[in-house]
Amino acid sequence: MSMKWRLTDRSKMLLKLELAITVPALALMAFSVWNLKHIQRDKNIEAAIQRDFQYVLKIADNKSWRKATELVEPARKEFPNIHESEAKIREGLTRILEQHPEFDYAIVYDKNCHVMVSVIQSNGEHDEDFWERSQEAINSISGWLPIEAGSMADHVRMMAERGEHEPMFYSEWVTQRNRHIYLNGAYFVPPGAGDEAALGIVSFNLDYLRNTFFPAVIKDVLNSKSNALRNEANPPAIMLHFSRDSEPWVASANWDGGKPEVERSSMEAFHDTVWAIKYTGTTVADIGAKFLRNNYLILAALTMLMIGGIFLTYRNISREMNLARLKSDFVANVSHELRTPLALIRLYAETLELGRLNSKEKYQEYFRIIREESERLSSLINNILDFSRIEAGRKEYEFKETDLSELVHSTLDTYRFQIEQNGFTFEENIAKDIPPVNVDREAIARSLLNLVNNALKYSKDNKYIGVSLYRVNGTVKIEVKDHGIGIPAAEQDKIFDKFYRCGDPLVHNVKGSGLGLSLVRHIVRAHGGDVKVESAPDKGSKFTIALPLDQMPRAGMATA
Ligand code: ADP
């Protein structure tokens, strides 16, 4: 029945453990895996990075527009009045170009008065290529101005009515010696124009845009506080290319080629150009994959830790439960152990009291039984008292220089008769060269008695007990040998644990408390020695107490 209870107890515990820890933990793990799968499927990480990239590009576009506006504004304010003489206008434009080397040329156009004055940046005078290109551009502009100027001016005025007084921007491609050249400029309504179809135009110098203007914008964007990706160890790389050509026109220093992750056409000032962004040396897909991989790894590690934790908890609880079971067995065993000798003592004492025994031998035998049973009782009680002292950490040893030969011999002497009475062959081998040793007499005698008592208890047909005392190197050994039932190898370690009893007590049917060997080990260790067992089932056992000669605690008291 106790077996059955044990099983249900254990499965109950397992069930609780599983419900309380394993199920929530597993649910958490499963949820995390599901979550990661979800992230993986929906490419959430990639999408988040791309959103950030979009945002950065939007800022880049906006910054380039604002910067271009800031460049044009002072020029616009100083633009000559269209009603002035052509010479005055030319003079005004020349002054503006002198003050603003970032412009290639400036134009004043008035459709009604048929005025079109254009001035080319004079510091480019000796650069034929530049001169030719600028001329080409002005020609192209003068081609479409008569058609477009009206609506362009209206557009500017409309914006001004809305409160936006900024210049507008145009861009176009001109062909110079079979090369397509990007041109970009700003237009606005010049002073004195009123409602007329009149425009002022300045055009940006390409080299200035490429070498100064855009690098500054890019630097600004990458360092900007609003850049969501600013703090990354690997900052993004940005470049600008023309819509018709995917090669970078301007790029940040860390641009390493390859396909951009996100592109955005410029909407504000530099039409026909495209902003592009990516990470250097890696792709967003890689980052997403790496994030997932790391998370899976962490999850796996956590799962391992959790399994380890559950295993440890399970083992601890198991051990506690075992101990609890052993304790309850112990109580049953000890009650029995106490009751049997008491019952015998009472029985024989009552028989003696009646005085009806007819032979002296019978009296003798009954007295002996009573004495032996009371000895058993006191040794059991001594064991229990010792044990409780040890458990409470109050066991004290009184070490004294002792003649071990004499101690072993006299201890066995009180037992010899009983051993032989029980039909045992008894051998005692005590070496002559044993030096005096510092021990607690009573404790060592009790250890020896426990071992001899076990040999008596756990022998069946082959009744033999051998006790030897000898010296090996620096130790003195006390050996107790029997030809009894032996101990399976798997249990040889455990028999020294408190309460532990081999196998099922119902099987070998020998009563005991499970305390004897744990006491022996405790006592021997308190002496700086150790106790070992060699045993084989059905062959017998040999217990050896080894006490070191040199490291013996000095004579006196010691608390264990
Ligand atoms: P007890 O004898 O009171 O059960 P012990 O601590 O002395 O407790 O021994 C623990 C267990 O070791 C015993 O229950 C027994 O199964 C086993 N054992 C001890 N000594 C011997 C022996 N000499 N031969 C076989 N088994 C032994």
Coordinates of C-alpha atoms and ligand atoms in Angstrom, one line a residue:
M1 CA 0.0 0.0 0.0
S2 CA 2.8 2.4 0.8
M3 CA 4.2 1.8 -2.7
K4 CA 0.9 2.9 -4.2
W5 CA 0.7 6.0 -2.1
R6 CA 4.3 6.9 -3.0
L7 CA 3.4 6.7 -6.7
T8 CA 0.4 8.9 -6.5
D9 CA 2.2 11.3 -4.3
R10 CA 4.9 11.6 -6.9
S11 CA 2.6 11.9 -9.8
K12 CA 0.6 14.6 -7.9
M13 CA 3.8 16.5 -7.3
L14 CA 4.7 16.1 -11.0
L15 CA 1.3 17.3 -12.0
K16 CA 1.6 20.4 -9.8
L17 CA 5.1 21.1 -11.0
E18 CA 3.9 20.9 -14.6
L19 CA 0.8 23.0 -14.0
A20 CA 2.6 25.6 -12.0
I21 CA 5.9 26.1 -13.9
T22 CA 6.1 24.0 -17.0
V23 CA 2.7 24.9 -18.6
P24 CA 3.1 28.7 -18.3
A25 CA 6.8 28.5 -19.3
L26 CA 5.9 26.4 -22.3
A27 CA 3.1 28.7 -23.2
L28 CA 5.6 31.7 -23.0
M29 CA 8.1 29.9 -25.2
A30 CA 5.4 28.9 -27.7
F31 CA 4.1 32.5 -27.7
S32 CA 7.6 33.8 -28.3
V33 CA 8.2 31.3 -31.2
W34 CA 4.8 32.3 -32.7
N35 CA 5.7 35.9 -32.3
L36 CA 9.0 35.5 -34.0
K37 CA 7.4 33.6 -36.8
H38 CA 4.9 36.4 -37.2
I39 CA 7.7 39.0 -37.3
Q40 CA 9.5 36.8 -39.8
R41 CA 6.5 36.3 -42.0
D42 CA 5.4 40.0 -42.0
K43 CA 8.9 41.2 -42.4
N44 CA 8.2 43.6 -39.5
I45 CA 11.8 44.5 -38.8
E46 CA 12.5 45.2 -42.5
A47 CA 9.4 47.3 -42.7
A48 CA 10.4 49.3 -39.6
I49 CA 13.8 50.0 -41.0
Q50 CA 12.4 51.0 -44.3
R51 CA 10.0 53.3 -42.7
D52 CA 12.9 55.0 -40.9
F53 CA 14.8 55.2 -44.2
Q54 CA 11.8 56.8 -45.9
Y55 CA 11.7 59.4 -43.2
V56 CA 15.4 60.1 -43.5
L57 CA 15.1 60.6 -47.2
K58 CA 12.1 62.9 -46.7
I59 CA 14.2 65.0 -44.4
A60 CA 17.1 65.1 -46.9
D61 CA 14.7 66.3 -49.7
N62 CA 13.3 68.9 -47.4
K63 CA 16.6 70.1 -46.2
S64 CA 18.0 70.5 -49.7
W65 CA 14.9 72.6 -50.7
R66 CA 15.3 74.8 -47.6
K67 CA 19.0 75.3 -48.2
A68 CA 18.4 76.2 -51.9
T69 CA 15.7 78.7 -50.9
E70 CA 18.1 80.3 -48.4
L71 CA 20.6 80.7 -51.2
V72 CA 18.2 82.3 -53.6
E73 CA 16.4 84.6 -51.2
P74 CA 19.1 87.4 -50.9
A75 CA 19.6 87.4 -54.7
R76 CA 15.9 87.7 -55.3
K77 CA 15.7 90.7 -53.0
E78 CA 18.4 92.5 -54.9
F79 CA 17.1 91.6 -58.3
P80 CA 16.9 94.7 -60.6
N81 CA 13.5 96.3 -61.4
I82 CA 12.2 95.2 -64.8
H83 CA 11.3 98.7 -65.7
E84 CA 14.9 99.9 -65.5
S85 CA 17.0 100.3 -68.6
E86 CA 18.6 97.2 -70.0
A87 CA 22.0 98.5 -69.1
K88 CA 20.9 99.0 -65.4
I89 CA 19.4 95.5 -65.4
R90 CA 22.6 94.0 -66.8
E91 CA 24.6 95.8 -64.2
G92 CA 22.3 94.6 -61.4
L93 CA 22.5 91.0 -62.6
T94 CA 26.3 91.2 -62.9
R95 CA 26.5 92.4 -59.3
I96 CA 24.4 89.6 -58.0
L97 CA 26.5 87.0 -59.9
E98 CA 29.7 88.6 -58.4
Q99 CA 28.2 88.3 -54.9
H100 CA 26.9 84.7 -55.5
P101 CA 29.5 82.5 -57.2
E102 CA 27.1 79.6 -56.7
F103 CA 25.0 80.8 -59.6
D104 CA 25.9 80.2 -63.3
Y105 CA 23.8 82.8 -64.8
A106 CA 20.9 85.2 -64.1
I107 CA 18.0 86.2 -66.3
V108 CA 15.4 88.9 -66.3
Y109 CA 12.4 88.4 -68.6
D110 CA 9.4 90.5 -69.3
K111 CA 7.0 89.3 -72.0
N112 CA 5.1 92.5 -72.4
C113 CA 8.1 94.7 -72.9
H114 CA 10.0 92.1 -74.8
V115 CA 12.9 92.3 -72.4
M116 CA 15.2 89.4 -71.9
V117 CA 18.5 90.2 -70.2
S118 CA 20.8 87.3 -69.4
V119 CA 24.2 87.5 -67.7
I120 CA 26.7 84.6 -67.3
Q121 CA 28.9 84.2 -64.3
S122 CA 32.1 86.1 -65.2
N123 CA 34.5 84.0 -63.2
G124 CA 33.8 81.3 -65.7
E125 CA 34.7 83.5 -68.7
H126 CA 37.8 81.6 -69.6
D127 CA 36.2 78.2 -69.3
E128 CA 35.0 77.6 -72.8
D129 CA 33.1 74.5 -71.8
F130 CA 31.3 76.4 -69.1
W131 CA 30.6 79.4 -71.3
E132 CA 29.2 77.2 -74.1
R133 CA 27.0 75.2 -71.7
S134 CA 25.6 78.3 -70.1
Q135 CA 24.9 79.8 -73.5
E136 CA 23.2 76.6 -74.5
A137 CA 21.1 76.7 -71.3
I138 CA 20.1 80.3 -71.9
N139 CA 19.1 79.5 -75.5
S140 CA 17.0 76.7 -74.3
I141 CA 15.4 78.9 -71.6
S142 CA 14.7 81.7 -74.1
G143 CA 12.9 79.0 -76.2
W144 CA 10.3 78.2 -73.6
L145 CA 10.1 81.4 -71.6
P146 CA 7.6 83.2 -74.0
I147 CA 5.3 80.2 -73.6
E148 CA 5.8 79.3 -69.9
A149 CA 6.6 82.7 -68.3
G150 CA 3.0 83.7 -67.9
S151 CA 1.8 80.6 -66.0
M152 CA 5.1 80.4 -64.0
A153 CA 4.7 83.9 -62.8
D154 CA 1.0 83.3 -62.0
H155 CA 2.1 80.2 -60.0
V156 CA 4.5 82.3 -58.0
R157 CA 1.9 84.9 -57.3
M158 CA -0.6 82.3 -56.3
M159 CA 1.8 80.9 -53.8
A160 CA 2.6 84.4 -52.5
E161 CA -1.1 84.9 -51.9
R162 CA -1.0 81.8 -49.7
G163 CA 1.8 83.4 -47.8
E164 CA 4.6 81.4 -49.4
H165 CA 7.0 83.9 -50.8
E166 CA 9.7 81.5 -51.6
P167 CA 11.2 81.1 -55.1
M168 CA 10.1 78.1 -57.2
F169 CA 12.5 75.7 -58.9
Y170 CA 12.8 74.3 -62.3
S171 CA 15.2 71.7 -63.8
E172 CA 15.9 70.6 -67.3
W173 CA 18.4 68.7 -69.4
V174 CA 20.4 70.4 -72.0
T175 CA 22.6 68.7 -74.6
Q176 CA 26.1 69.8 -75.0
R177 CA 28.3 67.9 -77.5
N178 CA 26.1 64.8 -77.1
R179 CA 26.2 65.0 -73.3
H180 CA 23.1 65.5 -71.3
I181 CA 23.6 68.0 -68.6
Y182 CA 21.3 68.6 -65.7
L183 CA 20.4 72.2 -65.0
N184 CA 18.6 73.5 -62.0
G185 CA 17.5 77.0 -61.1
A186 CA 15.1 79.1 -59.2
Y187 CA 12.5 81.5 -60.6
F188 CA 10.5 84.2 -59.0
V189 CA 8.6 87.4 -59.9
P190 CA 11.2 90.2 -60.1
P191 CA 10.6 93.7 -58.5
G192 CA 8.3 96.0 -60.5
A193 CA 6.6 93.2 -62.4
G194 CA 3.1 93.7 -61.0
D195 CA 0.7 91.3 -62.8
E196 CA 2.9 91.0 -65.8
A197 CA 4.3 87.8 -67.3
A198 CA 7.8 88.6 -66.0
L199 CA 10.3 86.3 -64.3
G200 CA 13.7 86.5 -62.6
I201 CA 15.9 83.4 -62.9
V202 CA 19.1 82.2 -61.3
S203 CA 20.7 78.9 -62.1
F204 CA 22.8 76.8 -59.7
N205 CA 26.4 75.9 -60.5
L206 CA 26.6 72.2 -61.0
D207 CA 30.0 71.8 -59.4
Y208 CA 28.8 73.8 -56.4
L209 CA 25.8 71.6 -56.0
R210 CA 27.9 68.4 -56.3
N211 CA 30.9 69.4 -54.2
T212 CA 29.5 71.7 -51.6
F213 CA 25.8 71.9 -51.5
F214 CA 24.7 68.2 -51.4
P215 CA 27.6 66.9 -49.3
A216 CA 26.6 69.5 -46.7
V217 CA 22.9 68.4 -46.9
I218 CA 23.9 64.8 -46.5
K219 CA 26.2 65.4 -43.6
D220 CA 23.5 67.5 -42.0
V221 CA 20.9 64.7 -42.4
L222 CA 23.1 61.9 -41.1
N223 CA 24.0 63.9 -38.0
S224 CA 20.6 65.4 -37.5
K225 CA 18.8 64.7 -34.2
S226 CA 15.7 63.7 -36.0
N227 CA 17.5 60.9 -37.9
A228 CA 16.0 57.8 -36.3
L229 CA 19.0 55.8 -37.3
R230 CA 21.7 58.2 -36.0
N231 CA 22.8 56.1 -33.0
E232 CA 23.4 52.9 -34.9
A233 CA 26.9 51.5 -34.9
N234 CA 26.6 51.3 -38.6
P235 CA 25.1 54.6 -39.9
P236 CA 23.2 54.5 -43.2
A237 CA 24.7 55.7 -46.4
I238 CA 22.9 58.2 -48.6
M239 CA 23.3 59.2 -52.2
L240 CA 21.5 61.2 -54.8
H241 CA 21.2 60.1 -58.4
F242 CA 19.4 61.4 -61.5
S243 CA 16.2 59.6 -62.4
R244 CA 17.6 58.5 -65.8
D245 CA 20.8 57.1 -64.3
S246 CA 21.1 54.9 -61.2
E247 CA 24.8 55.8 -60.6
P248 CA 25.4 58.1 -57.7
W249 CA 25.8 61.7 -58.5
V250 CA 26.6 62.7 -54.9
A251 CA 27.1 60.2 -52.2
S252 CA 28.0 60.1 -48.5
A253 CA 31.6 58.8 -47.8
N254 CA 30.3 55.4 -46.6
W255 CA 28.3 54.6 -49.8
D256 CA 29.6 51.3 -50.9
G257 CA 27.7 50.8 -54.1
G258 CA 25.0 48.1 -54.5
K259 CA 21.3 48.4 -54.5
P260 CA 19.7 51.0 -52.3
E261 CA 17.1 49.8 -49.8
V262 CA 14.8 52.7 -50.2
E263 CA 14.5 55.5 -52.9
R264 CA 12.6 58.7 -53.0
S265 CA 12.2 61.1 -55.9
S266 CA 13.0 64.6 -55.0
M267 CA 9.7 66.6 -54.7
E268 CA 10.8 70.0 -53.5
A269 CA 13.7 71.8 -55.3
F270 CA 15.7 69.3 -57.4
H271 CA 13.2 67.6 -59.7
D272 CA 14.4 64.7 -61.6
T273 CA 16.8 63.6 -58.9
V274 CA 16.3 60.6 -56.6
W275 CA 17.5 60.2 -53.0
A276 CA 18.6 56.7 -52.1
I277 CA 19.6 55.1 -48.8
K278 CA 21.1 51.8 -47.6
Y279 CA 23.3 50.3 -44.9
T280 CA 27.0 49.8 -45.7
G281 CA 28.1 46.2 -45.9
T282 CA 24.8 44.7 -45.0
T283 CA 21.2 44.6 -46.2
V284 CA 18.0 45.2 -44.3
A285 CA 17.0 41.6 -45.1
D286 CA 20.3 40.5 -43.4
I287 CA 19.6 42.6 -40.4
G288 CA 16.1 41.1 -40.1
A289 CA 17.5 37.6 -40.4
K290 CA 20.2 38.3 -37.9
F291 CA 17.7 39.8 -35.4
L292 CA 15.5 36.7 -35.7
R293 CA 18.5 34.3 -35.5
N294 CA 19.7 36.0 -32.3
N295 CA 16.2 35.9 -30.8
Y296 CA 15.8 32.2 -31.6
L297 CA 19.2 31.6 -30.0
I298 CA 18.3 33.5 -26.9
L299 CA 15.0 31.6 -26.8
A300 CA 16.8 28.3 -27.1
A301 CA 19.2 29.2 -24.3
L302 CA 16.3 30.3 -22.1
T303 CA 14.5 27.1 -22.8
M304 CA 17.6 25.1 -21.9
L305 CA 17.9 27.1 -18.6
M306 CA 14.3 26.5 -17.9
I307 CA 14.5 22.8 -18.5
G308 CA 17.5 22.7 -16.3
G309 CA 15.7 24.6 -13.6
I310 CA 12.7 22.3 -13.8
F311 CA 14.9 19.3 -13.7
L312 CA 16.8 20.6 -10.6
T313 CA 13.5 21.5 -8.9
Y314 CA 12.1 18.2 -9.7
R315 CA 15.2 16.4 -8.3
N316 CA 15.1 18.5 -5.2
I317 CA 11.5 17.9 -4.5
S318 CA 12.0 14.2 -5.3
R319 CA 14.8 14.1 -2.8
E320 CA 12.7 15.9 -0.2
M321 CA 9.9 13.5 -0.8
N322 CA 12.2 10.5 -0.5
L323 CA 13.5 11.9 2.8
A324 CA 10.0 12.4 4.0
R325 CA 9.1 8.8 3.1
L326 CA 12.3 7.5 4.8
K327 CA 11.4 9.5 7.9
S328 CA 7.9 8.0 8.1
D329 CA 9.4 4.5 7.5
F330 CA 11.9 5.4 10.3
V331 CA 9.2 6.2 12.7
A332 CA 7.4 2.9 12.0
N333 CA 10.7 0.9 12.2
V334 CA 11.8 2.5 15.4
S335 CA 8.4 2.0 17.1
H336 CA 8.7 -1.6 16.2
E337 CA 12.3 -1.8 17.3
L338 CA 11.2 -0.4 20.7
R339 CA 8.2 -2.6 21.1
T340 CA 9.8 -5.9 20.4
P341 CA 12.5 -5.9 23.0
L342 CA 10.0 -4.4 25.5
A343 CA 7.5 -7.1 24.9
L344 CA 10.2 -9.8 25.2
I345 CA 11.5 -8.3 28.5
R346 CA 8.0 -8.1 29.9
L347 CA 7.2 -11.7 28.9
Y348 CA 10.3 -13.2 30.4
A349 CA 10.1 -11.0 33.4
E350 CA 6.5 -12.1 34.1
T351 CA 7.5 -15.7 33.6
L352 CA 10.4 -15.3 36.1
E353 CA 8.0 -13.5 38.5
L354 CA 5.7 -16.5 38.5
G355 CA 8.8 -18.6 39.7
R356 CA 7.6 -21.7 38.0
L357 CA 10.8 -22.5 36.1
N358 CA 12.2 -25.8 37.0
S359 CA 15.9 -25.6 36.0
K360 CA 18.6 -23.2 36.9
E361 CA 19.6 -23.1 33.2
K362 CA 16.2 -21.8 32.3
Y363 CA 16.5 -19.0 34.8
Q364 CA 19.9 -18.3 33.4
E365 CA 18.6 -18.2 29.8
Y366 CA 15.7 -15.9 30.7
F367 CA 18.0 -13.5 32.5
R368 CA 20.3 -13.5 29.5
I369 CA 17.5 -12.8 27.1
I370 CA 16.3 -9.9 29.3
R371 CA 19.8 -8.5 29.4
E372 CA 20.4 -8.8 25.7
E373 CA 17.1 -7.2 24.8
S374 CA 17.7 -4.3 27.2
E375 CA 21.1 -4.0 25.6
R376 CA 19.5 -3.8 22.2
L377 CA 17.1 -1.2 23.5
S378 CA 19.8 1.0 24.9
S379 CA 21.9 0.7 21.8
L380 CA 18.9 1.8 19.7
I381 CA 18.2 4.6 22.1
N382 CA 21.8 5.7 22.1
N383 CA 21.8 5.7 18.3
I384 CA 18.7 7.9 18.2
L385 CA 20.1 10.3 20.8
D386 CA 23.4 10.5 19.0
F387 CA 21.6 11.1 15.8
S388 CA 19.5 13.8 17.1
R389 CA 22.6 15.5 18.6
I390 CA 24.4 15.3 15.3
E391 CA 21.3 16.7 13.5
A392 CA 21.2 19.6 15.9
G393 CA 24.9 20.1 15.6
R394 CA 25.4 19.4 19.3
K395 CA 27.3 16.2 19.2
E396 CA 30.6 16.5 21.1
Y397 CA 33.5 14.1 21.0
E398 CA 36.0 13.6 23.7
F399 CA 39.3 12.7 22.1
K400 CA 41.7 10.8 24.3
E401 CA 44.9 8.8 23.6
T402 CA 43.5 5.3 23.3
D403 CA 44.9 1.8 22.9
L404 CA 42.7 0.7 20.0
S405 CA 43.7 -3.0 20.3
E406 CA 42.3 -3.0 23.8
L407 CA 39.2 -1.0 22.8
V408 CA 38.3 -3.3 19.9
H409 CA 39.0 -6.4 21.9
S410 CA 37.0 -5.4 24.9
T411 CA 34.1 -4.1 22.8
L412 CA 33.9 -7.4 20.9
D413 CA 34.2 -9.4 24.2
T414 CA 30.8 -8.2 25.4
Y415 CA 29.4 -9.3 22.1
R416 CA 31.3 -12.5 21.6
F417 CA 28.9 -14.7 23.5
Q418 CA 25.9 -13.4 21.7
I419 CA 27.6 -13.9 18.3
E420 CA 28.5 -17.4 19.0
Q421 CA 25.1 -18.2 20.5
N422 CA 23.6 -17.2 17.2
G423 CA 25.7 -19.8 15.4
F424 CA 28.3 -17.5 13.9
T425 CA 31.9 -18.4 13.3
F426 CA 33.8 -15.4 14.8
E427 CA 37.3 -14.4 13.9
E428 CA 39.2 -11.7 15.6
N429 CA 42.5 -10.4 14.2
I430 CA 44.2 -7.7 16.1
A431 CA 47.7 -6.6 15.0
K432 CA 50.3 -6.1 17.6
D433 CA 51.9 -2.8 16.3
I434 CA 49.0 -0.4 16.7
P435 CA 50.2 2.8 18.3
P436 CA 48.0 4.8 20.6
V437 CA 45.5 6.9 18.7
N438 CA 43.5 9.9 19.7
V439 CA 39.8 8.9 19.6
D440 CA 36.5 9.2 21.4
R441 CA 36.4 5.8 23.0
E442 CA 32.6 5.5 23.2
A443 CA 32.0 6.7 19.7
I444 CA 34.5 4.3 18.1
A445 CA 33.1 1.4 20.2
R446 CA 29.6 2.4 19.0
S447 CA 30.7 2.4 15.4
L448 CA 32.2 -1.0 15.7
L449 CA 29.1 -2.4 17.4
N450 CA 26.9 -1.0 14.7
L451 CA 29.0 -2.7 12.0
V452 CA 29.1 -6.0 13.9
N453 CA 25.4 -5.8 14.6
N454 CA 24.7 -5.2 10.9
A455 CA 26.8 -8.3 10.1
L456 CA 24.7 -10.3 12.5
K457 CA 21.4 -8.9 11.2
Y458 CA 22.1 -9.2 7.5
S459 CA 23.5 -12.8 7.4
K460 CA 21.4 -15.8 6.5
D461 CA 22.8 -19.3 6.3
N462 CA 26.5 -18.6 6.0
K463 CA 27.1 -17.2 9.4
Y464 CA 30.6 -15.7 9.7
I465 CA 31.9 -12.5 11.2
G466 CA 35.5 -11.4 11.0
V467 CA 36.9 -8.3 12.7
S468 CA 40.4 -7.2 12.0
L469 CA 42.5 -4.3 13.3
Y470 CA 45.7 -3.4 11.4
R471 CA 47.9 -0.6 10.4
V472 CA 48.5 0.5 6.8
N473 CA 50.9 3.3 6.2
G474 CA 49.5 6.3 8.0
T475 CA 46.2 4.8 8.9
V476 CA 44.7 2.3 11.3
K477 CA 41.9 0.2 9.9
I478 CA 39.1 -1.6 11.6
E479 CA 37.5 -4.1 9.3
V480 CA 34.2 -6.0 9.8
K481 CA 33.5 -8.7 7.3
D482 CA 30.5 -11.0 6.9
H483 CA 29.3 -13.7 4.4
G484 CA 25.7 -12.3 4.5
I485 CA 23.2 -11.1 2.0
G486 CA 25.5 -8.3 0.7
I487 CA 24.5 -4.9 -0.8
P488 CA 23.8 -4.2 -4.5
A489 CA 26.4 -1.9 -6.0
A490 CA 23.8 0.7 -6.8
E491 CA 22.9 1.1 -3.1
Q492 CA 26.4 1.0 -1.7
D493 CA 26.6 4.8 -1.7
K494 CA 23.2 5.4 -0.2
I495 CA 23.4 3.1 2.8
F496 CA 25.4 5.8 4.6
D497 CA 22.6 8.3 4.2
K498 CA 20.4 8.9 7.2
F499 CA 17.2 6.7 7.3
Y500 CA 18.3 4.8 4.2
R501 CA 17.5 1.1 4.3
C502 CA 18.3 -1.2 1.3
G503 CA 15.5 -2.6 -0.8
D504 CA 12.0 -3.0 0.5
P505 CA 12.0 -3.6 4.2
L506 CA 9.2 -6.1 3.7
V507 CA 11.6 -8.2 1.6
H508 CA 14.5 -8.7 3.9
N509 CA 12.3 -8.4 6.9
V510 CA 15.1 -7.2 9.2
K511 CA 14.2 -4.4 11.4
G512 CA 16.3 -1.4 11.8
S513 CA 16.3 2.4 12.0
G514 CA 18.5 3.3 9.0
L515 CA 20.6 5.4 11.3
G516 CA 23.5 3.0 12.2
L517 CA 25.7 3.6 9.1
S518 CA 25.0 7.3 8.9
L519 CA 26.2 7.5 12.5
V520 CA 29.3 5.4 11.8
R521 CA 30.2 7.7 8.9
H522 CA 29.7 10.8 10.9
I523 CA 31.8 9.5 13.8
V524 CA 34.6 8.4 11.6
R525 CA 34.7 11.6 9.6
A526 CA 34.8 13.6 12.9
H527 CA 38.0 11.6 13.5
G528 CA 39.4 12.7 10.2
G529 CA 38.9 9.3 8.7
D530 CA 36.4 7.6 6.4
V531 CA 34.3 4.4 6.1
K532 CA 34.1 2.3 3.0
V533 CA 32.1 -0.7 2.0
E534 CA 33.0 -3.6 -0.4
S535 CA 30.1 -5.9 -1.0
A536 CA 28.4 -8.2 -3.4
P537 CA 24.9 -9.5 -3.1
D538 CA 24.7 -13.0 -1.6
K539 CA 28.5 -13.1 -1.1
G540 CA 28.9 -10.8 1.9
S541 CA 30.1 -7.4 2.8
K542 CA 33.3 -5.8 4.2
F543 CA 33.1 -2.5 6.0
T544 CA 36.4 -0.7 6.7
I545 CA 36.9 2.2 9.0
A546 CA 40.1 4.0 8.3
L547 CA 41.4 6.4 11.0
P548 CA 44.5 8.5 10.1
L549 CA 47.3 8.3 12.6
D550 CA 48.9 11.7 12.1
Q551 CA 46.0 14.1 11.5
M552 CA 44.1 13.0 14.6
P553 CA 42.5 15.9 16.4
R554 CA 44.5 16.6 19.6
A555 CA 43.2 15.1 22.8
G556 CA 40.3 17.2 24.1
M557 CA 36.8 18.1 23.1
A558 CA 35.6 18.7 19.6
T559 CA 32.2 19.5 18.4
A560 CA 30.8 18.1 15.3
Ligands
ADP1 P1 19.6 -0.4 9.7 O1 20.5 -1.6 9.8 O2 19.1 0.1 11.0 O3 18.6 -0.5 8.7 P2 22.0 1.0 8.8 O4 22.3 2.4 8.6 O5 22.9 0.3 9.8 O6 20.5 0.8 9.2 O7 22.2 0.2 7.5 C1 21.6 0.7 6.3 C2 21.2 -0.4 5.4 O8 22.4 -0.9 4.8 C3 20.5 -1.5 6.0 O9 19.1 -1.3 6.0 C4 20.9 -2.7 5.1 O10 20.0 -2.8 4.1 C5 22.3 -2.3 4.6 N1 23.4 -3.0 5.3 C6 24.1 -2.5 6.3 N2 25.0 -3.4 6.7 C7 24.9 -4.5 6.0 C8 25.6 -5.8 5.9 N3 26.6 -6.1 6.7 N4 25.1 -6.6 4.9 C9 24.1 -6.3 4.1 N5 23.5 -5.1 4.1 C10 23.8 -4.2 5.0

